[in-house]
Tab-separated table of N, CA and C in Angstrom:
chain	number	residue	atom	x	y	z
A	66	MET	N	113.620	116.261	74.664
A	66	MET	CA	114.384	116.626	75.835
A	66	MET	C	113.675	116.080	77.074
A	67	SER	N	114.417	115.476	77.975
A	67	SER	CA	113.821	114.881	79.171
A	67	SER	C	113.700	115.929	80.276
A	68	LYS	N	112.855	115.598	81.216
A	68	LYS	CA	112.644	116.500	82.344
A	68	LYS	C	113.730	116.298	83.384
A	69	ILE	N	113.962	117.372	84.138
A	69	ILE	CA	114.897	117.325	85.258
A	69	ILE	C	114.094	117.680	86.504
A	70	TYR	N	114.302	116.914	87.554
A	70	TYR	CA	113.551	117.110	88.792
A	70	TYR	C	114.466	117.687	89.867
A	71	ALA	N	114.003	118.792	90.465
A	71	ALA	CA	114.768	119.438	91.530
A	71	ALA	C	114.058	119.152	92.853
A	72	VAL	N	114.818	118.611	93.804
A	72	VAL	CA	114.270	118.323	95.132
A	72	VAL	C	114.913	119.291	96.114
A	73	LYS	N	114.061	120.180	96.667
A	73	LYS	CA	114.551	121.174	97.627
A	73	LYS	C	114.571	120.615	99.037
A	74	VAL	N	113.524	119.921	99.394
A	74	VAL	CA	113.419	119.317	100.726
A	74	VAL	C	113.016	117.865	100.533
A	75	GLY	N	113.845	116.973	101.039
A	75	GLY	CA	113.582	115.538	100.923
A	75	GLY	C	114.689	114.771	101.617
A	76	ARG	N	114.714	113.453	101.409
A	76	ARG	CA	115.786	112.652	102.018
A	76	ARG	C	117.144	113.104	101.505
A	77	LYS	N	117.221	113.340	100.204
A	77	LYS	CA	118.439	113.834	99.572
A	77	LYS	C	118.004	114.952	98.621
A	78	THR	N	118.687	116.095	98.680
A	78	THR	CA	118.311	117.220	97.817
A	78	THR	C	119.228	117.282	96.609
A	79	GLY	N	118.741	117.952	95.569
A	79	GLY	CA	119.554	118.118	94.363
A	79	GLY	C	118.750	117.873	93.106
A	80	LEU	N	119.461	117.622	92.004
A	80	LEU	CA	118.834	117.396	90.713
A	80	LEU	C	118.790	115.898	90.414
A	81	PHE	N	117.677	115.468	89.844
A	81	PHE	CA	117.497	114.065	89.483
A	81	PHE	C	116.978	113.991	88.060
A	82	HIS	N	117.456	113.008	87.320
A	82	HIS	CA	117.126	112.910	85.898
A	82	HIS	C	116.001	111.930	85.600
A	83	SER	N	115.515	111.220	86.591
A	83	SER	CA	114.377	110.328	86.352
A	83	SER	C	113.354	110.459	87.475
A	84	TRP	N	112.123	110.115	87.108
A	84	TRP	CA	111.020	110.170	88.055
A	84	TRP	C	111.265	109.211	89.224
A	85	GLU	N	111.794	108.048	88.933
A	85	GLU	CA	112.038	107.040	89.969
A	85	GLU	C	113.060	107.535	90.998
A	86	GLU	N	114.135	108.189	90.528
A	86	GLU	CA	115.142	108.725	91.457
A	86	GLU	C	114.513	109.788	92.368
A	87	ARG	N	113.733	110.652	91.766
A	87	ARG	CA	113.077	111.720	92.521
A	87	ARG	C	112.104	111.128	93.528
A	88	GLU	N	111.370	110.125	93.094
A	88	GLU	CA	110.362	109.525	93.961
A	88	GLU	C	110.981	108.891	95.207
A	89	LYS	N	112.148	108.288	95.083
A	89	LYS	CA	112.842	107.686	96.225
A	89	LYS	C	113.171	108.738	97.286
A	90	GLN	N	113.407	109.956	96.868
A	90	GLN	CA	113.823	111.014	97.794
A	90	GLN	C	112.653	111.710	98.484
A	91	VAL	N	111.478	111.683	97.856
A	91	VAL	CA	110.365	112.457	98.416
A	91	VAL	C	109.177	111.622	98.868
A	92	LYS	N	109.024	110.417	98.375
A	92	LYS	CA	107.851	109.605	98.729
A	92	LYS	C	107.916	109.239	100.207
A	93	GLY	N	106.854	109.588	100.915
A	93	GLY	CA	106.772	109.312	102.347
A	93	GLY	C	107.520	110.318	103.209
A	94	TYR	N	108.154	111.305	102.601
A	94	TYR	CA	108.888	112.324	103.355
A	94	TYR	C	107.933	113.485	103.601
A	95	LYS	N	107.608	113.722	104.868
A	95	LYS	CA	106.644	114.769	105.210
A	95	LYS	C	107.244	116.148	104.932
A	96	GLY	N	106.523	116.963	104.181
A	96	GLY	CA	106.964	118.322	103.886
A	96	GLY	C	107.938	118.409	102.723
A	97	ALA	N	107.982	117.366	101.880
A	97	ALA	CA	108.899	117.365	100.736
A	97	ALA	C	108.524	118.482	99.754
A	98	ILE	N	109.556	119.121	99.186
A	98	ILE	CA	109.343	120.189	98.205
A	98	ILE	C	110.158	119.834	96.977
A	99	TYR	N	109.484	119.738	95.829
A	99	TYR	CA	110.167	119.378	94.579
A	99	TYR	C	109.390	119.944	93.397
A	100	LYS	N	110.062	119.979	92.249
A	100	LYS	CA	109.457	120.544	91.052
A	100	LYS	C	110.195	120.009	89.830
A	101	SER	N	109.483	119.911	88.703
A	101	SER	CA	110.134	119.444	87.467
A	101	SER	C	110.409	120.632	86.551
A	102	PHE	N	111.491	120.507	85.764
A	102	PHE	CA	111.902	121.571	84.840
A	102	PHE	C	112.323	120.951	83.521
A	103	SER	N	112.287	121.792	82.471
A	103	SER	CA	112.715	121.312	81.156
A	103	SER	C	114.205	121.543	80.939
A	104	SER	N	114.822	122.464	81.698
A	104	SER	CA	116.258	122.699	81.554
A	104	SER	C	116.954	122.611	82.912
A	105	GLU	N	118.219	122.224	82.861
A	105	GLU	CA	119.000	122.072	84.080
A	105	GLU	C	119.264	123.424	84.743
A	106	GLU	N	119.401	124.457	83.924
A	106	GLU	CA	119.668	125.800	84.446
A	106	GLU	C	118.504	126.301	85.298
A	107	GLU	N	117.278	126.095	84.821
A	107	GLU	CA	116.090	126.501	85.584
A	107	GLU	C	116.026	125.756	86.922
A	108	ALA	N	116.338	124.484	86.879
A	108	ALA	CA	116.294	123.664	88.092
A	108	ALA	C	117.335	124.140	89.104
A	109	LYS	N	118.533	124.488	88.649
A	109	LYS	CA	119.577	124.985	89.549
A	109	LYS	C	119.170	126.308	90.173
A	110	ASN	N	118.558	127.200	89.382
A	110	ASN	CA	118.074	128.478	89.908
A	110	ASN	C	117.005	128.266	90.986
A	111	TYR	N	116.143	127.293	90.744
A	111	TYR	CA	115.087	126.965	91.707
A	111	TYR	C	115.699	126.514	93.032
A	112	LEU	N	116.750	125.703	92.963
A	112	LEU	CA	117.386	125.199	94.183
A	112	LEU	C	118.132	126.296	94.934
A	113	ARG	N	118.622	127.303	94.227
A	113	ARG	CA	119.362	128.394	94.882
A	113	ARG	C	118.455	129.310	95.691
A	114	LYS	N	117.210	129.485	95.228
A	114	LYS	CA	116.270	130.379	95.916
A	114	LYS	C	115.921	129.814	97.288
A	115	PRO	N	115.846	130.708	98.289
A	115	PRO	CA	115.514	130.219	99.645
A	115	PRO	C	114.096	129.652	99.697
A	116	THR	N	113.935	128.671	100.528
A	116	THR	CA	112.637	128.029	100.707
A	116	THR	C	111.816	128.799	101.729
A	117	LYS	N	110.579	129.054	101.396
A	117	LYS	CA	109.681	129.711	102.348
A	117	LYS	C	109.297	128.679	103.393
A	118	LYS	N	109.398	129.075	104.642
A	118	LYS	CA	109.004	128.174	105.713
A	118	LYS	C	107.484	128.204	105.824
A	119	VAL	N	106.905	127.068	105.615
A	119	VAL	CA	105.461	126.947	105.678
A	119	VAL	C	105.112	126.140	106.907
A	120	LYS	N	104.256	126.704	107.720
A	120	LYS	CA	103.824	125.994	108.913
A	120	LYS	C	102.845	124.898	108.491
A	121	PRO	N	103.027	123.712	109.015
A	121	PRO	CA	102.079	122.647	108.676
A	121	PRO	C	100.709	122.961	109.252
A	122	LYS	N	99.694	122.563	108.519
A	122	LYS	CA	98.337	122.820	108.983
A	122	LYS	C	98.072	122.004	110.229
A	123	GLN	N	97.516	122.660	111.206
A	123	GLN	CA	97.181	121.975	112.441
A	123	GLN	C	95.738	121.531	112.381
A	124	LYS	N	95.514	120.366	112.916
A	124	LYS	CA	94.151	119.862	112.948
A	124	LYS	C	93.359	120.667	113.954
A	125	LYS	N	92.174	121.033	113.545
A	125	LYS	CA	91.318	121.795	114.442
A	125	LYS	C	90.747	120.850	115.486
A	126	LYS	N	90.826	121.302	116.719
A	126	LYS	CA	90.273	120.501	117.798
A	126	LYS	C	88.769	120.688	117.815
A	127	LYS	N	88.101	119.573	117.914
A	127	LYS	CA	86.647	119.646	117.983
A	127	LYS	C	86.250	120.054	119.393
A	128	LYS	N	85.385	121.019	119.453
A	128	LYS	CA	84.911	121.471	120.747
A	128	LYS	C	83.859	120.489	121.244
A	129	LYS	N	84.052	120.071	122.467
A	129	LYS	CA	83.078	119.172	123.050
A	129	LYS	C	81.862	119.980	123.460
A	130	ALA	N	80.723	119.430	123.141
A	130	ALA	CA	79.484	120.105	123.513
A	130	ALA	C	79.367	120.106	125.031
A	131	ALA	N	79.065	121.255	125.550
A	131	ALA	CA	78.932	121.376	127.001
A	131	ALA	C	77.722	120.571	127.453
A	132	LYS	N	77.957	119.720	128.444
A	132	LYS	CA	76.852	118.920	128.944
A	132	LYS	C	75.948	119.810	129.790
A	133	LYS	N	74.691	119.715	129.495
A	133	LYS	CA	73.742	120.496	130.274
A	133	LYS	C	73.482	119.770	131.581
A	134	LYS	N	73.577	120.524	132.630
A	134	LYS	CA	73.283	119.952	133.926
A	134	LYS	C	71.774	119.809	134.043
A	135	ASN	N	71.374	118.653	134.466
A	135	ASN	CA	69.943	118.408	134.599
A	135	ASN	C	69.399	119.260	135.746
A	136	THR	N	68.613	120.235	135.400
A	136	THR	CA	68.072	121.134	136.422
A	136	THR	C	66.813	120.563	137.055
A	137	PHE	N	66.249	119.561	136.417
A	137	PHE	CA	65.051	118.946	136.954
A	137	PHE	C	65.464	117.933	138.009
A	138	GLU	N	65.008	118.129	139.209
A	138	GLU	CA	65.326	117.215	140.290
A	138	GLU	C	64.030	116.506	140.686
A	139	SER	N	64.019	115.215	140.491
A	139	SER	CA	62.793	114.460	140.768
A	139	SER	C	62.561	114.362	142.275
A	140	ALA	N	61.358	113.978	142.603
A	140	ALA	CA	61.006	113.813	144.015
A	140	ALA	C	61.859	112.712	144.628
A	141	TYR	N	62.144	111.673	143.864
A	141	TYR	CA	62.979	110.578	144.363
A	141	TYR	C	64.376	111.090	144.706
A	142	ASP	N	64.959	111.909	143.815
A	142	ASP	CA	66.293	112.466	144.065
A	142	ASP	C	66.298	113.328	145.319
A	143	LYS	N	65.278	114.128	145.495
A	143	LYS	CA	65.197	114.993	146.673
A	143	LYS	C	65.130	114.159	147.944
A	144	ARG	N	64.319	113.078	147.913
A	144	ARG	CA	64.159	112.226	149.093
A	144	ARG	C	65.478	111.511	149.419
A	145	ALA	N	66.176	111.025	148.389
A	145	ALA	CA	67.447	110.332	148.613
A	145	ALA	C	68.483	111.290	149.202
A	146	LYS	N	68.497	112.509	148.724
A	146	LYS	CA	69.440	113.509	149.236
A	146	LYS	C	69.141	113.815	150.704
A	147	GLU	N	67.882	113.927	151.020
A	147	GLU	CA	67.472	114.218	152.397
A	147	GLU	C	67.834	113.051	153.319
A	148	GLN	N	67.669	111.826	152.853
A	148	GLN	CA	68.000	110.662	153.676
A	148	GLN	C	69.500	110.605	153.966
A	149	ARG	N	70.320	110.932	152.976
A	149	ARG	CA	71.774	110.951	153.195
A	149	ARG	C	72.142	111.999	154.240
A	150	ARG	N	71.462	113.107	154.202
A	150	ARG	CA	71.714	114.171	155.162
A	150	ARG	C	71.338	113.712	156.568
A	151	VAL	N	70.211	113.038	156.693
A	151	VAL	CA	69.739	112.558	157.990
A	151	VAL	C	70.705	111.518	158.548
A	152	VAL	N	71.179	110.604	157.695
A	152	VAL	CA	72.119	109.577	158.140
A	152	VAL	C	73.398	110.233	158.648
A	153	GLY	N	73.872	111.248	157.976
A	153	GLY	CA	75.070	111.958	158.398
A	153	GLY	C	74.890	112.618	159.753
A	154	ILE	N	73.726	113.202	159.965
A	154	ILE	CA	73.442	113.871	161.236
A	154	ILE	C	73.374	112.842	162.364
A	155	LYS	N	72.767	111.684	162.093
A	155	LYS	CA	72.671	110.628	163.112
A	155	LYS	C	74.060	110.158	163.528
A	156	LYS	N	74.967	110.029	162.563
A	156	LYS	CA	76.340	109.602	162.881
A	156	LYS	C	77.024	110.614	163.788
A	157	ILE	N	76.792	111.878	163.547
A	157	ILE	CA	77.399	112.927	164.368
A	157	ILE	C	76.869	112.844	165.798
A	158	TYR	N	75.552	112.685	165.963
A	158	TYR	CA	74.960	112.586	167.289
A	158	TYR	C	75.481	111.358	168.041
A	159	ARG	N	75.584	110.244	167.370
A	159	ARG	CA	76.092	109.017	168.012
A	159	ARG	C	77.516	109.207	168.512
A	160	SER	N	78.363	109.855	167.696
A	160	SER	CA	79.745	110.064	168.103
A	160	SER	C	79.821	111.005	169.316
A	161	ILE	N	78.915	111.965	169.400
A	161	ILE	CA	78.875	112.899	170.530
A	161	ILE	C	78.411	112.172	171.798
A	162	GLU	N	77.399	111.294	171.644
A	162	GLU	CA	76.849	110.572	172.784
A	162	GLU	C	77.878	109.639	173.402
A	163	ARG	N	78.764	109.059	172.601
A	163	ARG	CA	79.768	108.114	173.065
A	163	ARG	C	80.856	108.802	173.901
A	164	GLU	N	81.048	110.018	173.688
A	164	GLU	CA	82.107	110.753	174.409
A	164	GLU	C	81.770	111.028	175.815
């Protein structure tokens, strides 16, 4: 006795009598639901039962490692910051003097 294939979810649903027919309906179809049976009656009963809705697995998002802020401030960084501040103050004084 040959197998009978029941396709519940696929391009085309129903009963198929060969593996090749079944494969055309489910291969590459995301979320395809199918099963093989030895009798046609079992396959028909399987198709009548409601399909459980299964949520597709979601890919877990990788958490990005929090970048640590460099708390060490070198003497060079401090001097550069101070120079920028001084330049800003000089610009303010010049604009005031011009008025």
